Amino acid sequence: MKKLTAFVQEHIGDDLTRLILDRKKWPDIDIDLAVSCIQSRRKLKGKVQEANRTIKLANAEFKAAASSMDYMADSAEGIQKKLEQLNKVYKAQNTILDSYKKELELIVKEQGENSAAADNMRIKIANQQAAVNKTAAELATYEKKLD
């Protein structure tokens, strides 16, 4: 498993077709599994990056809206803008959380349930879950204000 993990990390940016065609260079590596792991990692990384951009954009849009309104926190329009921002952030945070959980599955498959990498990913998952929970609580608070 350690060889597979090292191979995946070393070749994460490589052309996958080339890896498949050159499979004889690495007789002790399951190239099909390695390519599958690389594809999964790339896809998950892309999802996390996209979700982070969504969060940044939602926060920037809210700041722009807030800067143009007086006493925004007290107005229905202001609360609605905040809810829109929080809903975008919440959705993106859940995307990140789901991606981390899928990444943990890959790590366990490659390195084992009790590996340091698996423990580190569990920490990231717990921290991301805390962020999701915090945003959910904020959403509930602002929804009550709107009622």
Tab-separated table of N, CA and C in Angstrom:
chain	number	residue	atom	x	y	z
A	1	MET	N	0.817	-1.204	0.000
A	1	MET	CA	0.000	0.000	0.000
A	1	MET	C	0.857	1.263	0.000
A	2	LYS	N	1.963	1.236	0.731
A	2	LYS	CA	2.817	2.419	0.792
A	2	LYS	C	3.403	2.745	-0.581
A	3	LYS	N	3.709	1.690	-1.352
A	3	LYS	CA	4.221	1.925	-2.703
A	3	LYS	C	3.165	2.600	-3.566
A	4	LEU	N	1.925	2.142	-3.452
A	4	LEU	CA	0.835	2.731	-4.229
A	4	LEU	C	0.638	4.198	-3.842
A	5	THR	N	0.626	4.472	-2.559
A	5	THR	CA	0.452	5.848	-2.085
A	5	THR	C	1.573	6.747	-2.582
A	6	ALA	N	2.794	6.275	-2.460
A	6	ALA	CA	3.938	7.060	-2.933
A	6	ALA	C	3.842	7.285	-4.440
A	7	PHE	N	3.452	6.249	-5.163
A	7	PHE	CA	3.305	6.365	-6.613
A	7	PHE	C	2.249	7.406	-6.968
A	8	VAL	N	1.097	7.336	-6.306
A	8	VAL	CA	0.003	8.282	-6.573
A	8	VAL	C	0.472	9.699	-6.292
A	9	GLN	N	1.127	9.897	-5.166
A	9	GLN	CA	1.599	11.242	-4.819
A	9	GLN	C	2.642	11.744	-5.813
A	10	GLU	N	3.518	10.861	-6.229
A	10	GLU	CA	4.576	11.245	-7.165
A	10	GLU	C	4.045	11.570	-8.561
A	11	HIS	N	2.975	10.898	-8.956
A	11	HIS	CA	2.473	11.025	-10.330
A	11	HIS	C	1.121	11.737	-10.427
A	12	ILE	N	0.736	12.453	-9.383
A	12	ILE	CA	-0.577	13.098	-9.340
A	12	ILE	C	-0.796	14.059	-10.514
A	13	GLY	N	0.269	14.661	-10.998
A	13	GLY	CA	0.138	15.617	-12.094
A	13	GLY	C	0.473	15.053	-13.465
A	14	ASP	N	0.776	13.779	-13.518
A	14	ASP	CA	1.206	13.176	-14.775
A	14	ASP	C	0.026	12.872	-15.696
A	15	ASP	N	0.369	12.684	-16.965
A	15	ASP	CA	-0.614	12.284	-17.976
A	15	ASP	C	-1.008	10.834	-17.709
A	16	LEU	N	-2.284	10.611	-17.469
A	16	LEU	CA	-2.753	9.280	-17.089
A	16	LEU	C	-2.634	8.270	-18.229
A	17	THR	N	-2.842	8.721	-19.432
A	17	THR	CA	-2.693	7.824	-20.579
A	17	THR	C	-1.260	7.328	-20.671
A	18	ARG	N	-0.316	8.229	-20.434
A	18	ARG	CA	1.099	7.859	-20.483
A	18	ARG	C	1.416	6.836	-19.393
A	19	LEU	N	0.838	7.020	-18.200
A	19	LEU	CA	1.063	6.054	-17.123
A	19	LEU	C	0.554	4.667	-17.521
A	20	ILE	N	-0.617	4.633	-18.129
A	20	ILE	CA	-1.201	3.351	-18.541
A	20	ILE	C	-0.338	2.698	-19.623
A	21	LEU	N	0.095	3.494	-20.586
A	21	LEU	CA	0.917	2.947	-21.670
A	21	LEU	C	2.287	2.479	-21.173
A	22	ASP	N	2.806	3.144	-20.141
A	22	ASP	CA	4.134	2.806	-19.608
A	22	ASP	C	4.065	1.888	-18.396
A	23	ARG	N	2.964	1.193	-18.219
A	23	ARG	CA	2.744	0.380	-17.021
A	23	ARG	C	3.861	-0.632	-16.751
A	24	LYS	N	4.560	-1.065	-17.771
A	24	LYS	CA	5.626	-2.064	-17.579
A	24	LYS	C	6.814	-1.501	-16.803
A	25	LYS	N	6.908	-0.183	-16.710
A	25	LYS	CA	7.977	0.445	-15.922
A	25	LYS	C	7.794	0.187	-14.425
A	26	TRP	N	6.565	-0.099	-14.025
A	26	TRP	CA	6.248	-0.267	-12.604
A	26	TRP	C	5.519	-1.607	-12.394
A	27	PRO	N	6.228	-2.710	-12.517
A	27	PRO	CA	5.564	-4.023	-12.426
A	27	PRO	C	4.946	-4.316	-11.052
A	28	ASP	N	5.427	-3.650	-10.024
A	28	ASP	CA	4.915	-3.912	-8.674
A	28	ASP	C	3.787	-2.960	-8.272
A	29	ILE	N	3.317	-2.137	-9.223
A	29	ILE	CA	2.226	-1.185	-8.957
A	29	ILE	C	1.012	-1.586	-9.781
A	30	ASP	N	-0.133	-1.612	-9.147
A	30	ASP	CA	-1.393	-1.835	-9.862
A	30	ASP	C	-1.741	-0.496	-10.537
A	31	ILE	N	-1.353	-0.357	-11.775
A	31	ILE	CA	-1.496	0.916	-12.494
A	31	ILE	C	-2.956	1.321	-12.636
A	32	ASP	N	-3.836	0.362	-12.875
A	32	ASP	CA	-5.258	0.702	-13.001
A	32	ASP	C	-5.781	1.311	-11.702
A	33	LEU	N	-5.410	0.733	-10.575
A	33	LEU	CA	-5.817	1.278	-9.277
A	33	LEU	C	-5.169	2.637	-9.040
A	34	ALA	N	-3.906	2.761	-9.381
A	34	ALA	CA	-3.201	4.031	-9.199
A	34	ALA	C	-3.853	5.133	-10.034
A	35	VAL	N	-4.171	4.844	-11.274
A	35	VAL	CA	-4.813	5.828	-12.150
A	35	VAL	C	-6.186	6.206	-11.597
A	36	SER	N	-6.912	5.215	-11.119
A	36	SER	CA	-8.217	5.482	-10.517
A	36	SER	C	-8.074	6.398	-9.293
A	37	CYS	N	-7.087	6.133	-8.467
A	37	CYS	CA	-6.837	6.976	-7.285
A	37	CYS	C	-6.464	8.402	-7.695
A	38	ILE	N	-5.612	8.526	-8.697
A	38	ILE	CA	-5.208	9.849	-9.179
A	38	ILE	C	-6.416	10.608	-9.714
A	39	GLN	N	-7.243	9.939	-10.510
A	39	GLN	CA	-8.450	10.587	-11.041
A	39	GLN	C	-9.361	11.045	-9.911
A	40	SER	N	-9.555	10.191	-8.931
A	40	SER	CA	-10.414	10.545	-7.799
A	40	SER	C	-9.855	11.725	-7.027
A	41	ARG	N	-8.572	11.711	-6.772
A	41	ARG	CA	-7.940	12.813	-6.033
A	41	ARG	C	-8.068	14.132	-6.795
A	42	ARG	N	-7.848	14.079	-8.101
A	42	ARG	CA	-7.977	15.296	-8.907
A	42	ARG	C	-9.399	15.836	-8.864
A	43	LYS	N	-10.360	14.940	-8.994
A	43	LYS	CA	-11.763	15.349	-8.980
A	43	LYS	C	-12.136	15.957	-7.629
A	44	LEU	N	-11.722	15.314	-6.553
A	44	LEU	CA	-12.026	15.822	-5.210
A	44	LEU	C	-11.354	17.173	-4.972
A	45	LYS	N	-10.120	17.292	-5.396
A	45	LYS	CA	-9.407	18.559	-5.238
A	45	LYS	C	-10.126	19.666	-6.000
A	46	GLY	N	-10.590	19.363	-7.194
A	46	GLY	CA	-11.330	20.343	-7.990
A	46	GLY	C	-12.618	20.774	-7.313
A	47	LYS	N	-13.322	19.810	-6.713
A	47	LYS	CA	-14.565	20.136	-6.011
A	47	LYS	C	-14.300	21.043	-4.808
A	48	VAL	N	-13.252	20.750	-4.069
A	48	VAL	CA	-12.915	21.582	-2.901
A	48	VAL	C	-12.530	22.987	-3.348
A	49	GLN	N	-11.735	23.087	-4.399
A	49	GLN	CA	-11.345	24.407	-4.908
A	49	GLN	C	-12.559	25.194	-5.388
A	50	GLU	N	-13.459	24.531	-6.091
A	50	GLU	CA	-14.667	25.207	-6.568
A	50	GLU	C	-15.540	25.659	-5.396
A	51	ALA	N	-15.672	24.819	-4.400
A	51	ALA	CA	-16.469	25.178	-3.219
A	51	ALA	C	-15.844	26.360	-2.480
A	52	ASN	N	-14.532	26.370	-2.363
A	52	ASN	CA	-13.867	27.501	-1.708
A	52	ASN	C	-14.066	28.799	-2.489
A	53	ARG	N	-14.043	28.713	-3.813
A	53	ARG	CA	-14.313	29.901	-4.631
A	53	ARG	C	-15.754	30.369	-4.431
A	54	THR	N	-16.675	29.436	-4.342
A	54	THR	CA	-18.083	29.781	-4.111
A	54	THR	C	-18.249	30.503	-2.786
A	55	ILE	N	-17.576	30.034	-1.758
A	55	ILE	CA	-17.643	30.682	-0.446
A	55	ILE	C	-17.082	32.096	-0.525
A	56	LYS	N	-15.939	32.251	-1.157
A	56	LYS	CA	-15.333	33.582	-1.291
A	56	LYS	C	-16.238	34.525	-2.061
A	57	LEU	N	-16.830	34.033	-3.136
A	57	LEU	CA	-17.726	34.862	-3.939
A	57	LEU	C	-18.963	35.259	-3.146
A	58	ALA	N	-19.557	34.313	-2.435
A	58	ALA	CA	-20.749	34.616	-1.625
A	58	ALA	C	-20.425	35.662	-0.566
A	59	ASN	N	-19.283	35.528	0.068
A	59	ASN	CA	-18.882	36.506	1.094
A	59	ASN	C	-18.629	37.880	0.476
A	60	ALA	N	-17.993	37.909	-0.693
A	60	ALA	CA	-17.725	39.180	-1.360
A	60	ALA	C	-19.023	39.849	-1.809
A	61	GLU	N	-19.943	39.077	-2.349
A	61	GLU	CA	-21.235	39.631	-2.778
A	61	GLU	C	-21.995	40.207	-1.586
A	62	PHE	N	-21.940	39.510	-0.461
A	62	PHE	CA	-22.630	40.016	0.728
A	62	PHE	C	-21.982	41.304	1.223
A	63	LYS	N	-20.669	41.357	1.230
A	63	LYS	CA	-19.974	42.578	1.655
A	63	LYS	C	-20.364	43.752	0.762
A	64	ALA	N	-20.439	43.507	-0.538
A	64	ALA	CA	-20.818	44.568	-1.466
A	64	ALA	C	-22.246	45.043	-1.190
A	65	ALA	N	-23.145	44.096	-0.957
A	65	ALA	CA	-24.540	44.463	-0.666
A	65	ALA	C	-24.629	45.198	0.672
A	66	ALA	N	-23.899	44.718	1.656
A	66	ALA	CA	-23.949	45.316	2.996
A	66	ALA	C	-23.401	46.733	2.993
A	67	SER	N	-22.409	46.974	2.178
A	67	SER	CA	-21.796	48.304	2.164
A	67	SER	C	-22.721	49.370	1.585
A	68	SER	N	-23.740	48.930	0.850
A	68	SER	CA	-24.648	49.892	0.221
A	68	SER	C	-25.933	50.117	1.022
A	69	MET	N	-26.084	49.417	2.162
A	69	MET	CA	-27.303	49.557	2.956
A	69	MET	C	-26.971	50.029	4.370
A	70	ASP	N	-27.777	50.951	4.865
A	70	ASP	CA	-27.653	51.382	6.257
A	70	ASP	C	-28.455	50.437	7.134
A	71	TYR	N	-27.927	50.142	8.290
A	71	TYR	CA	-28.603	49.286	9.264
A	71	TYR	C	-29.088	47.980	8.634
A	72	MET	N	-28.224	47.380	7.864
A	72	MET	CA	-28.583	46.189	7.109
A	72	MET	C	-29.084	45.059	8.005
A	73	ALA	N	-28.495	44.875	9.159
A	73	ALA	CA	-28.844	43.760	10.025
A	73	ALA	C	-30.282	43.841	10.522
A	74	ASP	N	-30.856	45.041	10.516
A	74	ASP	CA	-32.208	45.218	11.027
A	74	ASP	C	-33.281	45.187	9.938
A	75	SER	N	-32.895	45.271	8.690
A	75	SER	CA	-33.900	45.329	7.623
A	75	SER	C	-34.178	43.944	7.066
A	76	ALA	N	-35.387	43.761	6.569
A	76	ALA	CA	-35.754	42.484	5.954
A	76	ALA	C	-34.873	42.205	4.737
A	77	GLU	N	-34.585	43.253	3.988
A	77	GLU	CA	-33.729	43.088	2.808
A	77	GLU	C	-32.329	42.647	3.222
A	78	GLY	N	-31.828	43.254	4.282
A	78	GLY	CA	-30.497	42.895	4.770
A	78	GLY	C	-30.447	41.459	5.267
A	79	ILE	N	-31.473	41.063	5.988
A	79	ILE	CA	-31.529	39.694	6.496
A	79	ILE	C	-31.638	38.711	5.341
A	80	GLN	N	-32.420	39.056	4.336
A	80	GLN	CA	-32.555	38.182	3.167
A	80	GLN	C	-31.218	38.024	2.452
A	81	LYS	N	-30.460	39.114	2.315
A	81	LYS	CA	-29.137	39.040	1.677
A	81	LYS	C	-28.211	38.135	2.487
A	82	LYS	N	-28.261	38.279	3.801
A	82	LYS	CA	-27.430	37.449	4.668
A	82	LYS	C	-27.825	35.978	4.523
A	83	LEU	N	-29.109	35.690	4.458
A	83	LEU	CA	-29.561	34.312	4.277
A	83	LEU	C	-29.091	33.738	2.938
A	84	GLU	N	-29.128	34.550	1.891
A	84	GLU	CA	-28.641	34.091	0.582
A	84	GLU	C	-27.164	33.724	0.670
A	85	GLN	N	-26.397	34.603	1.329
A	85	GLN	CA	-24.964	34.352	1.488
A	85	GLN	C	-24.730	33.084	2.305
A	86	LEU	N	-25.422	32.950	3.415
A	86	LEU	CA	-25.232	31.789	4.275
A	86	LEU	C	-25.642	30.490	3.583
A	87	ASN	N	-26.703	30.534	2.796
A	87	ASN	CA	-27.123	29.333	2.065
A	87	ASN	C	-26.060	28.897	1.057
A	88	LYS	N	-25.452	29.846	0.358
A	88	LYS	CA	-24.381	29.509	-0.589
A	88	LYS	C	-23.186	28.922	0.150
A	89	VAL	N	-22.824	29.542	1.260
A	89	VAL	CA	-21.689	29.068	2.049
A	89	VAL	C	-21.978	27.667	2.592
A	90	TYR	N	-23.173	27.463	3.112
A	90	TYR	CA	-23.559	26.177	3.686
A	90	TYR	C	-23.468	25.059	2.639
A	91	LYS	N	-23.985	25.333	1.459
A	91	LYS	CA	-23.934	24.333	0.385
A	91	LYS	C	-22.478	24.019	0.011
A	92	ALA	N	-21.665	25.051	-0.115
A	92	ALA	CA	-20.259	24.848	-0.479
A	92	ALA	C	-19.507	24.107	0.636
A	93	GLN	N	-19.794	24.457	1.875
A	93	GLN	CA	-19.139	23.769	2.994
A	93	GLN	C	-19.498	22.282	3.008
A	94	ASN	N	-20.722	21.959	2.685
A	94	ASN	CA	-21.125	20.554	2.620
A	94	ASN	C	-20.444	19.828	1.470
A	95	THR	N	-20.215	20.526	0.370
A	95	THR	CA	-19.474	19.937	-0.742
A	95	THR	C	-18.061	19.587	-0.303
A	96	ILE	N	-17.434	20.500	0.429
A	96	ILE	CA	-16.089	20.249	0.946
A	96	ILE	C	-16.112	19.056	1.900
A	97	LEU	N	-17.092	19.030	2.790
A	97	LEU	CA	-17.207	17.927	3.747
A	97	LEU	C	-17.355	16.590	3.023
A	98	ASP	N	-18.209	16.534	2.033
A	98	ASP	CA	-18.392	15.297	1.260
A	98	ASP	C	-17.098	14.888	0.560
A	99	SER	N	-16.379	15.877	0.031
A	99	SER	CA	-15.110	15.583	-0.646
A	99	SER	C	-14.083	15.033	0.336
A	100	TYR	N	-14.028	15.591	1.528
A	100	TYR	CA	-13.101	15.092	2.546
A	100	TYR	C	-13.450	13.647	2.932
A	101	LYS	N	-14.733	13.351	3.030
A	101	LYS	CA	-15.140	11.985	3.380
A	101	LYS	C	-14.737	10.995	2.285
A	102	LYS	N	-14.874	11.400	1.032
A	102	LYS	CA	-14.455	10.536	-0.078
A	102	LYS	C	-12.935	10.378	-0.084
A	103	GLU	N	-12.244	11.462	0.242
A	103	GLU	CA	-10.782	11.401	0.325
A	103	GLU	C	-10.360	10.427	1.423
A	104	LEU	N	-11.071	10.443	2.544
A	104	LEU	CA	-10.760	9.500	3.626
A	104	LEU	C	-10.906	8.059	3.144
A	105	GLU	N	-11.951	7.787	2.382
A	105	GLU	CA	-12.132	6.436	1.835
A	105	GLU	C	-10.929	6.022	0.991
A	106	LEU	N	-10.431	6.957	0.169
A	106	LEU	CA	-9.258	6.651	-0.662
A	106	LEU	C	-8.021	6.410	0.209
A	107	ILE	N	-7.853	7.248	1.208
A	107	ILE	CA	-6.691	7.101	2.085
A	107	ILE	C	-6.725	5.761	2.809
A	108	VAL	N	-7.888	5.392	3.321
A	108	VAL	CA	-8.021	4.110	4.019
A	108	VAL	C	-7.703	2.965	3.072
A	109	LYS	N	-8.184	3.073	1.847
A	109	LYS	CA	-7.937	2.042	0.840
A	109	LYS	C	-6.445	1.923	0.532
A	110	GLU	N	-5.773	3.081	0.450
A	110	GLU	CA	-4.356	3.099	0.075
A	110	GLU	C	-3.421	2.838	1.251
A	111	GLN	N	-3.741	3.445	2.425
A	111	GLN	CA	-2.773	3.438	3.518
A	111	GLN	C	-3.238	2.715	4.779
A	112	GLY	N	-4.529	2.424	4.839
A	112	GLY	CA	-5.031	1.709	6.000
A	112	GLY	C	-5.823	2.602	6.936
A	113	GLU	N	-6.711	1.969	7.680
A	113	GLU	CA	-7.628	2.646	8.599
A	113	GLU	C	-6.908	3.448	9.690
A	114	ASN	N	-5.787	2.914	10.167
A	114	ASN	CA	-5.091	3.532	11.302
A	114	ASN	C	-3.866	4.341	10.901
A	115	SER	N	-3.781	4.699	9.635
A	115	SER	CA	-2.620	5.462	9.170
A	115	SER	C	-2.680	6.913	9.657
A	116	ALA	N	-1.542	7.544	9.695
A	116	ALA	CA	-1.479	8.953	10.095
A	116	ALA	C	-2.271	9.821	9.118
A	117	ALA	N	-2.210	9.485	7.843
A	117	ALA	CA	-2.952	10.260	6.847
A	117	ALA	C	-4.458	10.154	7.086
A	118	ALA	N	-4.922	8.962	7.468
A	118	ALA	CA	-6.350	8.785	7.753
A	118	ALA	C	-6.740	9.602	8.982
A	119	ASP	N	-5.900	9.581	10.007
A	119	ASP	CA	-6.179	10.378	11.211
A	119	ASP	C	-6.211	11.865	10.883
A	120	ASN	N	-5.266	12.312	10.060
A	120	ASN	CA	-5.239	13.728	9.676
A	120	ASN	C	-6.494	14.115	8.894
A	121	MET	N	-6.961	13.221	8.036
A	121	MET	CA	-8.178	13.521	7.278
A	121	MET	C	-9.391	13.526	8.204
A	122	ARG	N	-9.412	12.658	9.192
A	122	ARG	CA	-10.517	12.678	10.167
A	122	ARG	C	-10.552	14.009	10.921
A	123	ILE	N	-9.395	14.557	11.206
A	123	ILE	CA	-9.333	15.876	11.855
A	123	ILE	C	-9.916	16.939	10.930
A	124	LYS	N	-9.540	16.896	9.652
A	124	LYS	CA	-10.094	17.856	8.683
A	124	LYS	C	-11.608	17.709	8.581
A	125	ILE	N	-12.087	16.476	8.603
A	125	ILE	CA	-13.528	16.228	8.525
A	125	ILE	C	-14.230	16.810	9.737
A	126	ALA	N	-13.673	16.580	10.922
A	126	ALA	CA	-14.289	17.109	12.152
A	126	ALA	C	-14.311	18.628	12.142
A	127	ASN	N	-13.232	19.246	11.706
A	127	ASN	CA	-13.189	20.713	11.634
A	127	ASN	C	-14.169	21.252	10.599
A	128	GLN	N	-14.284	20.561	9.476
A	128	GLN	CA	-15.232	20.995	8.444
A	128	GLN	C	-16.656	20.810	8.930
A	129	GLN	N	-16.921	19.729	9.652
A	129	GLN	CA	-18.255	19.509	10.207
A	129	GLN	C	-18.609	20.627	11.182
A	130	ALA	N	-17.624	21.074	11.958
A	130	ALA	CA	-17.854	22.187	12.885
A	130	ALA	C	-18.213	23.461	12.117
A	131	ALA	N	-17.546	23.704	10.991
A	131	ALA	CA	-17.855	24.884	10.171
A	131	ALA	C	-19.268	24.786	9.607
A	132	VAL	N	-19.656	23.604	9.152
A	132	VAL	CA	-21.009	23.391	8.625
A	132	VAL	C	-22.033	23.636	9.727
A	133	ASN	N	-21.771	23.098	10.910
A	133	ASN	CA	-22.696	23.273	12.035
A	133	ASN	C	-22.842	24.743	12.426
A	134	LYS	N	-21.738	25.469	12.407
A	134	LYS	CA	-21.772	26.894	12.747
A	134	LYS	C	-22.619	27.667	11.735
A	135	THR	N	-22.430	27.374	10.465
A	135	THR	CA	-23.207	28.049	9.425
A	135	THR	C	-24.686	27.687	9.545
A	136	ALA	N	-24.981	26.435	9.858
A	136	ALA	CA	-26.373	26.017	10.040
A	136	ALA	C	-27.017	26.781	11.198
A	137	ALA	N	-26.264	26.988	12.267
A	137	ALA	CA	-26.787	27.745	13.412
A	137	ALA	C	-27.032	29.204	13.029
A	138	GLU	N	-26.117	29.783	12.260
A	138	GLU	CA	-26.309	31.162	11.785
A	138	GLU	C	-27.548	31.268	10.901
A	139	LEU	N	-27.716	30.290	10.029
A	139	LEU	CA	-28.906	30.272	9.170
A	139	LEU	C	-30.176	30.265	10.016
A	140	ALA	N	-30.210	29.426	11.020
A	140	ALA	CA	-31.381	29.330	11.887
A	140	ALA	C	-31.642	30.667	12.599
A	141	THR	N	-30.588	31.314	13.051
A	141	THR	CA	-30.719	32.596	13.738
A	141	THR	C	-31.312	33.646	12.810
A	142	TYR	N	-30.799	33.732	11.587
A	142	TYR	CA	-31.300	34.735	10.649
A	142	TYR	C	-32.695	34.400	10.140
A	143	GLU	N	-33.007	33.116	10.013
A	143	GLU	CA	-34.364	32.746	9.608
A	143	GLU	C	-35.393	33.159	10.670
A	144	LYS	N	-35.010	33.034	11.945
A	144	LYS	CA	-35.892	33.469	13.021
A	144	LYS	C	-36.104	34.982	12.987
A	145	LYS	N	-35.049	35.715	12.638
A	145	LYS	CA	-35.168	37.175	12.547
A	145	LYS	C	-36.127	37.582	11.441
A	146	LEU	N	-36.175	36.783	10.391
A	146	LEU	CA	-37.025	37.115	9.258
A	146	LEU	C	-38.497	36.848	9.555
A	147	ASP	N	-38.764	35.927	10.476
A	147	ASP	CA	-40.162	35.588	10.826
A	147	ASP	C	-40.864	36.693	11.532
